[in-house]
Coordinates of C-alpha atoms in Angstrom, one line a residue:
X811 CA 80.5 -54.2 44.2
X812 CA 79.4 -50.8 45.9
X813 CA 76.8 -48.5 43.8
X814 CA 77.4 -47.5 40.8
X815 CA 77.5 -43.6 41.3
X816 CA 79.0 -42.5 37.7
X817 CA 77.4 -40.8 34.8
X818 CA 76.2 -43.7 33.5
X819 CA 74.1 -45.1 36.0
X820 CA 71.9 -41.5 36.7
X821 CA 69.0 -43.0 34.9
X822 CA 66.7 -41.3 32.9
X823 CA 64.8 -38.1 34.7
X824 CA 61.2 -37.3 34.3
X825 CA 60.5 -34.6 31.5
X826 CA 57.7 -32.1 31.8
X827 CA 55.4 -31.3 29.1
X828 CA 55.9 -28.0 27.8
X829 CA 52.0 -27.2 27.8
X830 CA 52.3 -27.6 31.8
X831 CA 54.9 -25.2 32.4
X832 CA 53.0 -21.9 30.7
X833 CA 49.9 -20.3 31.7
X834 CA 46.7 -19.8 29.9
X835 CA 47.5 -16.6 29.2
X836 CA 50.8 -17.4 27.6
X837 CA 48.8 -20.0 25.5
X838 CA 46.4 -17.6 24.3
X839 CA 49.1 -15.0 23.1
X840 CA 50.9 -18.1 21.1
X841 CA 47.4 -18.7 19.5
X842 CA 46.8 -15.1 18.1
X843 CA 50.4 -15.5 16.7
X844 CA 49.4 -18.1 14.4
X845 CA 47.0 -17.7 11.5
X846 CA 43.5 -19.2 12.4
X847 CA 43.3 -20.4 8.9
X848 CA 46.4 -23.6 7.4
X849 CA 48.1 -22.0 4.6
X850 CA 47.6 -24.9 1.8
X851 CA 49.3 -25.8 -1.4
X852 CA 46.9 -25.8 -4.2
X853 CA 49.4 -27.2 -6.8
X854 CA 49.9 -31.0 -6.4
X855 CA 53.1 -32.5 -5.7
X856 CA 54.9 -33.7 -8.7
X857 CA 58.0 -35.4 -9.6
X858 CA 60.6 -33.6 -12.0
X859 CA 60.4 -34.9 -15.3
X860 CA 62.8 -37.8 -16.2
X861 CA 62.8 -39.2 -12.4
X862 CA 62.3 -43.5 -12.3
X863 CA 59.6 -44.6 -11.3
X864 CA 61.2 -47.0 -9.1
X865 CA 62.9 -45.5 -6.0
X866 CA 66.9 -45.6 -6.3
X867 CA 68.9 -47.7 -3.4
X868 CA 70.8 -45.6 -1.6
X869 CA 74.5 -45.9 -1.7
X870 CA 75.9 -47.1 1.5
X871 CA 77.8 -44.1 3.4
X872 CA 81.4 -45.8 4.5
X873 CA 82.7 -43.3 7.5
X874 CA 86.5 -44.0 7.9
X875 CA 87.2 -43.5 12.3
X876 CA 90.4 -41.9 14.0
X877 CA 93.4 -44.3 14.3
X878 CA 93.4 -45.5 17.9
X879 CA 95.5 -43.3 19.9
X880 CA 99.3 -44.9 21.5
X881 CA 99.0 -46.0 25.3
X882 CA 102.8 -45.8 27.1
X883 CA 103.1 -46.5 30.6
X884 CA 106.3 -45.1 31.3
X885 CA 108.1 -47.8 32.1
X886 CA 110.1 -47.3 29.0
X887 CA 111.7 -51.5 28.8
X888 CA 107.8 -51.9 28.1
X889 CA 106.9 -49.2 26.0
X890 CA 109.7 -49.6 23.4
X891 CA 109.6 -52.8 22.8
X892 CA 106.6 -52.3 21.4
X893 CA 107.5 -49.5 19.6
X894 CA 110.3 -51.5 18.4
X895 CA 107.6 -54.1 17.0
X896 CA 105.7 -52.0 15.4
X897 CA 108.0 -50.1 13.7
X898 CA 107.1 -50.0 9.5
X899 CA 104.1 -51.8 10.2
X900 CA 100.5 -50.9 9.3
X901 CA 97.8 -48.7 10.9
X902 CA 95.7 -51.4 11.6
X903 CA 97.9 -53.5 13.4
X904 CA 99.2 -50.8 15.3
X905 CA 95.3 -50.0 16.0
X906 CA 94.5 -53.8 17.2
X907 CA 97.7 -53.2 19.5
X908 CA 96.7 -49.9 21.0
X909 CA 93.1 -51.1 21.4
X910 CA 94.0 -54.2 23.5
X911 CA 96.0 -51.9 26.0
X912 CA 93.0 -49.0 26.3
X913 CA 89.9 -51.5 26.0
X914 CA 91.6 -54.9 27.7
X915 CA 94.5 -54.6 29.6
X916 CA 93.5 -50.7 31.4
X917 CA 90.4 -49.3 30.9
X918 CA 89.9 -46.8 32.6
X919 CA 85.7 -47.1 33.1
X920 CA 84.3 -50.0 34.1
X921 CA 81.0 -49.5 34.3
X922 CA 78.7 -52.7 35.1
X923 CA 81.9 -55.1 34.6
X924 CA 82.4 -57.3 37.9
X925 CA 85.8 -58.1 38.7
X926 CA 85.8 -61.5 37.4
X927 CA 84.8 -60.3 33.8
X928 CA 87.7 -57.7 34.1
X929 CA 90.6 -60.2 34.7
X930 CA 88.8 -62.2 32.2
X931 CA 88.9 -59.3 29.8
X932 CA 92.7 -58.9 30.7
X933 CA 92.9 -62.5 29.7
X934 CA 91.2 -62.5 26.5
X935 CA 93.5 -59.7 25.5
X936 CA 96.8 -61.7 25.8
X937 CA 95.4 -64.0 23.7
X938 CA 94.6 -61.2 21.5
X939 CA 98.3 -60.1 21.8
X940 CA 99.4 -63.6 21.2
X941 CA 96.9 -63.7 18.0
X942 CA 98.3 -60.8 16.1
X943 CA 102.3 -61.3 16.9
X944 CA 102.4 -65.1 15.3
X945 CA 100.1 -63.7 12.2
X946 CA 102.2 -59.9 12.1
X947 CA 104.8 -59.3 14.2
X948 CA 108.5 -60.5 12.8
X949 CA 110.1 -62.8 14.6
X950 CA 112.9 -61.1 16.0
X951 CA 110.5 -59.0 18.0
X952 CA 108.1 -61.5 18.8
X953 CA 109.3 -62.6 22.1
X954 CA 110.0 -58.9 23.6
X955 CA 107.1 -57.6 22.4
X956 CA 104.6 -60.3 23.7
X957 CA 106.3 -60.3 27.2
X958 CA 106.2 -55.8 27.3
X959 CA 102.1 -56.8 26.3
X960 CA 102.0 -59.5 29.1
X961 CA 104.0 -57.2 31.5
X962 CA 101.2 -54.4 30.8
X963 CA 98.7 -57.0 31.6
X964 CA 99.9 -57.1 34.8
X965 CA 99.9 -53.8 35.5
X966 CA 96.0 -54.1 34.8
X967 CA 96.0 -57.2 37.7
X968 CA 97.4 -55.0 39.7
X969 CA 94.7 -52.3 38.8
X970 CA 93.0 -50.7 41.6
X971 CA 88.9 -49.8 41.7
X972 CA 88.2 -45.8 42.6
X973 CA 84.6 -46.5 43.9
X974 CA 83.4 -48.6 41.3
X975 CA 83.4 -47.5 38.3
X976 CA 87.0 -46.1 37.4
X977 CA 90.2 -47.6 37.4
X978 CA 93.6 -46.8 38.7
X979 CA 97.4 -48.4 38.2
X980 CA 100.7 -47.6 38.0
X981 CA 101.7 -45.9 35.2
X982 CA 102.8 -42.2 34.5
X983 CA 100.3 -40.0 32.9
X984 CA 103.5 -37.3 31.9
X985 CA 105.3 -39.4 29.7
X986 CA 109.1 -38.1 28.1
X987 CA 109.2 -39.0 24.5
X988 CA 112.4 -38.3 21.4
X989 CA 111.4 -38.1 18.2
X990 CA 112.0 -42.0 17.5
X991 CA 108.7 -42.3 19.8
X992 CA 111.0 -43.8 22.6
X993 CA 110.1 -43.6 26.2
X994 CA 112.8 -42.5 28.7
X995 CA 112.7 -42.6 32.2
X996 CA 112.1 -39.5 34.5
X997 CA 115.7 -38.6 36.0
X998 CA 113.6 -36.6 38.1
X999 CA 113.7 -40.7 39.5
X1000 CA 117.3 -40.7 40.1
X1001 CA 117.2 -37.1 41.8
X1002 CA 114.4 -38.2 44.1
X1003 CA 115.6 -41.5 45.1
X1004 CA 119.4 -39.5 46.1
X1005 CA 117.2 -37.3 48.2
X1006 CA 115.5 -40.2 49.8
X1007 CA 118.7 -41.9 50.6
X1008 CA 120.9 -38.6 51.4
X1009 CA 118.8 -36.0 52.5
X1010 CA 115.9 -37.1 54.4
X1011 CA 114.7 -33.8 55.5
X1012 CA 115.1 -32.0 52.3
X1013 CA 113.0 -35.4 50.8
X1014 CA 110.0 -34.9 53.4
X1015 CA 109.7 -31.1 52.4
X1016 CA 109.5 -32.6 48.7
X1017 CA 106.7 -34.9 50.3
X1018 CA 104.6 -32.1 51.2
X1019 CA 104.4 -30.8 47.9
X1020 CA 102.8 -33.1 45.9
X1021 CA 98.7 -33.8 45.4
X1022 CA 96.7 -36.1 47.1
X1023 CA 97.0 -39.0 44.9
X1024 CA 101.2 -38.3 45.6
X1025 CA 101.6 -37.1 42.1
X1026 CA 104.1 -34.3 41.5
X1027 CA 102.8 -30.8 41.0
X1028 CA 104.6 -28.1 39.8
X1029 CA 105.9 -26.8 43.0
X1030 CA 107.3 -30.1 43.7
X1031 CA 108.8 -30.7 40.3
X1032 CA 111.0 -27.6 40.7
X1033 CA 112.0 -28.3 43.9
X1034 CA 113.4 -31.7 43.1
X1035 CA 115.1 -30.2 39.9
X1036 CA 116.9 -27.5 42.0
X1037 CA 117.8 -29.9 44.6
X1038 CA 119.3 -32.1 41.9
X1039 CA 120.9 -29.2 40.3
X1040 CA 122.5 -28.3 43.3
X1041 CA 123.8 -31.8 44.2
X1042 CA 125.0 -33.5 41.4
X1043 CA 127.6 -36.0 42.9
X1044 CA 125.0 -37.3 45.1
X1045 CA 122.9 -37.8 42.4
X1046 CA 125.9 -39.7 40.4
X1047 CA 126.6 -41.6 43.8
X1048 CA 123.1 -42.8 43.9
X1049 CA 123.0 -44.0 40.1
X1050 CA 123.9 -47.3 41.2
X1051 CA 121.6 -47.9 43.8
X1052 CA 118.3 -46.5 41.8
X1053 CA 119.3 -49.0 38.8
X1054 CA 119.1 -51.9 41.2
X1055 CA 115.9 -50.2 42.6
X1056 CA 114.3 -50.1 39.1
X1057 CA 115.6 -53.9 38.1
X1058 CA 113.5 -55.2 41.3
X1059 CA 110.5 -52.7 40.2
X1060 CA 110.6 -55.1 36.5
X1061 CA 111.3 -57.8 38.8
X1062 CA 108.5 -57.3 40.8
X1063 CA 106.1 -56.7 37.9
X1064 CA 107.2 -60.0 36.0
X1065 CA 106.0 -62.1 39.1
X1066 CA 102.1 -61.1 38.7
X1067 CA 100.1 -63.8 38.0
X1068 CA 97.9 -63.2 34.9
X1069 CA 94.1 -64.5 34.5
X1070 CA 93.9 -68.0 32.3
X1071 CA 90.3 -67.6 31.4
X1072 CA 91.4 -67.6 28.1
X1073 CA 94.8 -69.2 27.9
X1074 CA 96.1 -71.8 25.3
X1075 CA 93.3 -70.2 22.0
X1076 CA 94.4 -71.1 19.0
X1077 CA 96.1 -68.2 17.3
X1078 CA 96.8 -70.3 13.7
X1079 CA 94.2 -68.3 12.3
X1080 CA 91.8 -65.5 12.8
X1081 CA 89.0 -67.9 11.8
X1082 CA 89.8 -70.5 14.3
X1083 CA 90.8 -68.1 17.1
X1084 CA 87.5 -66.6 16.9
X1085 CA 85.8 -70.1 17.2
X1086 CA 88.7 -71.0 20.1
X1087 CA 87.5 -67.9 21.8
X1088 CA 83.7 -68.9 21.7
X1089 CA 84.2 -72.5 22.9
X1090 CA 86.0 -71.2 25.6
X1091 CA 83.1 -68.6 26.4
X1092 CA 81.1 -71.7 26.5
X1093 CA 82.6 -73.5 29.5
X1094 CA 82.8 -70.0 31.3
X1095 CA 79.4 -69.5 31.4
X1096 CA 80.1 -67.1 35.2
X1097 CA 80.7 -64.5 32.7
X1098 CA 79.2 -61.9 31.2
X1099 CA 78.8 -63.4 28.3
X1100 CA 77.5 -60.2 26.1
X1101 CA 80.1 -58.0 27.0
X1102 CA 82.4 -61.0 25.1
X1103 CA 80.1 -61.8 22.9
X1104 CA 80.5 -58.1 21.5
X1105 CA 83.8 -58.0 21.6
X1106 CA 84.1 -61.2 19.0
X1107 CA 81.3 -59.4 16.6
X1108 CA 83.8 -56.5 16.5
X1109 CA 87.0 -58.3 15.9
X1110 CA 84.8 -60.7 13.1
X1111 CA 83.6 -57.0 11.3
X1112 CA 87.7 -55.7 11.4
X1113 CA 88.9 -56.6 8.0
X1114 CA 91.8 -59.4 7.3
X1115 CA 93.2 -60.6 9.7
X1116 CA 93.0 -58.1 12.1
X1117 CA 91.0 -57.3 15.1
X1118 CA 90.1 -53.7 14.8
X1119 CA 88.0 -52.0 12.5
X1120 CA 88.5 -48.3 11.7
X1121 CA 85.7 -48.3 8.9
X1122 CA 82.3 -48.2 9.7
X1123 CA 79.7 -49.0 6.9
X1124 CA 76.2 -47.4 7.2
X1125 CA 73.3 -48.2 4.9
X1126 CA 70.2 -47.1 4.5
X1127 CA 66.2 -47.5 3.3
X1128 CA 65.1 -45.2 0.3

């Protein structure tokens, strides 16, 4: 792995006493601001009348965190079948969901995590998946949505290191949403992939106008929308032909083998998934083991059966 050059791995820097970076003169004027003589408190310190004696416990402070915010990918056969899932069902299970696609499947900082523990990670979090639909998910839905969790794995198999710290993969960061919270796809697709097929020219000038990472910009985002605009029936004629194109892109994804680190845990119960997960820690001892190891504390502190906690319970000395 090449060096770590992100904000996390600056280290500490060297801080200066205060007293070193003023001169003696500056010292002397901060003396004659302050009164030679300590301004003292002749009355003793004493307790209001009534207090206990012994000190009261503090109560412990309960601080309730954000709901974990919904990842989509944009591939929308994906994305709403687990909306479809999760549909009616509670905040915390949709938390546990969310959390396995940010925190296992894509993160997006991987600071200090070799690749092995990543695919490992990517693992764990299909068994994760697997845990929470036999225990919460109906099972009408169970099926799609644990193949739209495995097909996001792969999309994380397929991830790519930027340096070697941050992550990149295949998925849209502009995503096109209805008010039911489905995903559709771009038809900026079907325009581009007519332009491709029937107007090679027009489809490199489109080429030049998107980013260096070969992202749309604005520029180039209007000029496929005229171009559609202005050639509907190829568009319509290429329909076709950019549904078979998208079919092979599932296809495609579907065939990515996932990581078995953590296959076959036993999801009967969280109890003995937890204690499935640790045995299996145990004869993968290549790992880094605390990064797991933190990962099961977490999912043991989420409440019922769940894996994520949104509560956080502080308590304190008197």
């Amino acid at each position: 792995m090449s060096q770590c050059t992100c904000s996390y791995s600056t280290g500490c820097q060297p801080i200066t006493p205060w007293m070193d970076k003023i001169t003696s003169a500056q010292m002397e004027q901060i003396r004659k601001n302050f009164s030679s003589v300590k301004l003292m408190n002749d009355k003793p310190f004493a307790l209001p009348e009534g207090t206990p004696a012994a000190p009261v416990k503090p109560s412990p402070v309960v601080i309730e965190l954000g709901n974990v915010a919904p990842f989509r990918t944009g591939y929308a056969r994906i994305d709403n079948a687990i909306t479809d899932a999760l549909r009616g069902k509670s905040q915390e299970l949709k938390d546990s969901v969310y959390d396995i696609i940010r925190s296992d499947f894509l993160p997006n900082n991987v600071h200090g995590v070799e690749e092995t523990d990543r695919l490992a990670r990517i693992s764990l979090g299909v068994e994760k998946a697997e845990y929470l639909a036999n225990q919460f998910i109906d099972e009408a839905s169970r099926d799609s949505f644990m193949e739209a969790m495995k097909s996001i794995a792969r999309i994380g198999m397929e991830g790519k290191r930027v340096g070697s710290c941050k992550m990149e993969y295949q998925v849209k960061h502009v995503i096109g949403l209805d008010g039911n919270g489905y995903v559709h796809e771009d038809s900026r697709g079907e325009i581009n992939y007519a332009m491709e097929k029937y107007s090679p020219e027009t489809y490199a000038e489109y080429k030049k106008l998107l980013n260096s990472s070969g992202e749309d910009t604005m520029e180039s985002a209007m000029f496929s929308i005229r171009w559609g605009l202005k050639n509907f029936e190829l568009v319509a004629a290429g329909r076709p032909g950019y549904q078979k194109y998208k079919d092979e892109q599932y296809e495609k994804l579907y065939q990515v083998k996932l990581d078995r680190t953590f296959s076959g845990s036993d999801t009967s119960s969280k109890e003995k998934f937890l204690a499935s997960i640790k045995e299996k820690l145990e004869a993968n001892r290549n790992l880094q083991l605390d990064l797991f190891m933190n990962q099961l504390a977490q999912m043991t502190k989420a409440p019922g059966g769940y894996l994520v906690s949104r509560r956080m319970v502080l308590s304190g000395r008197a």
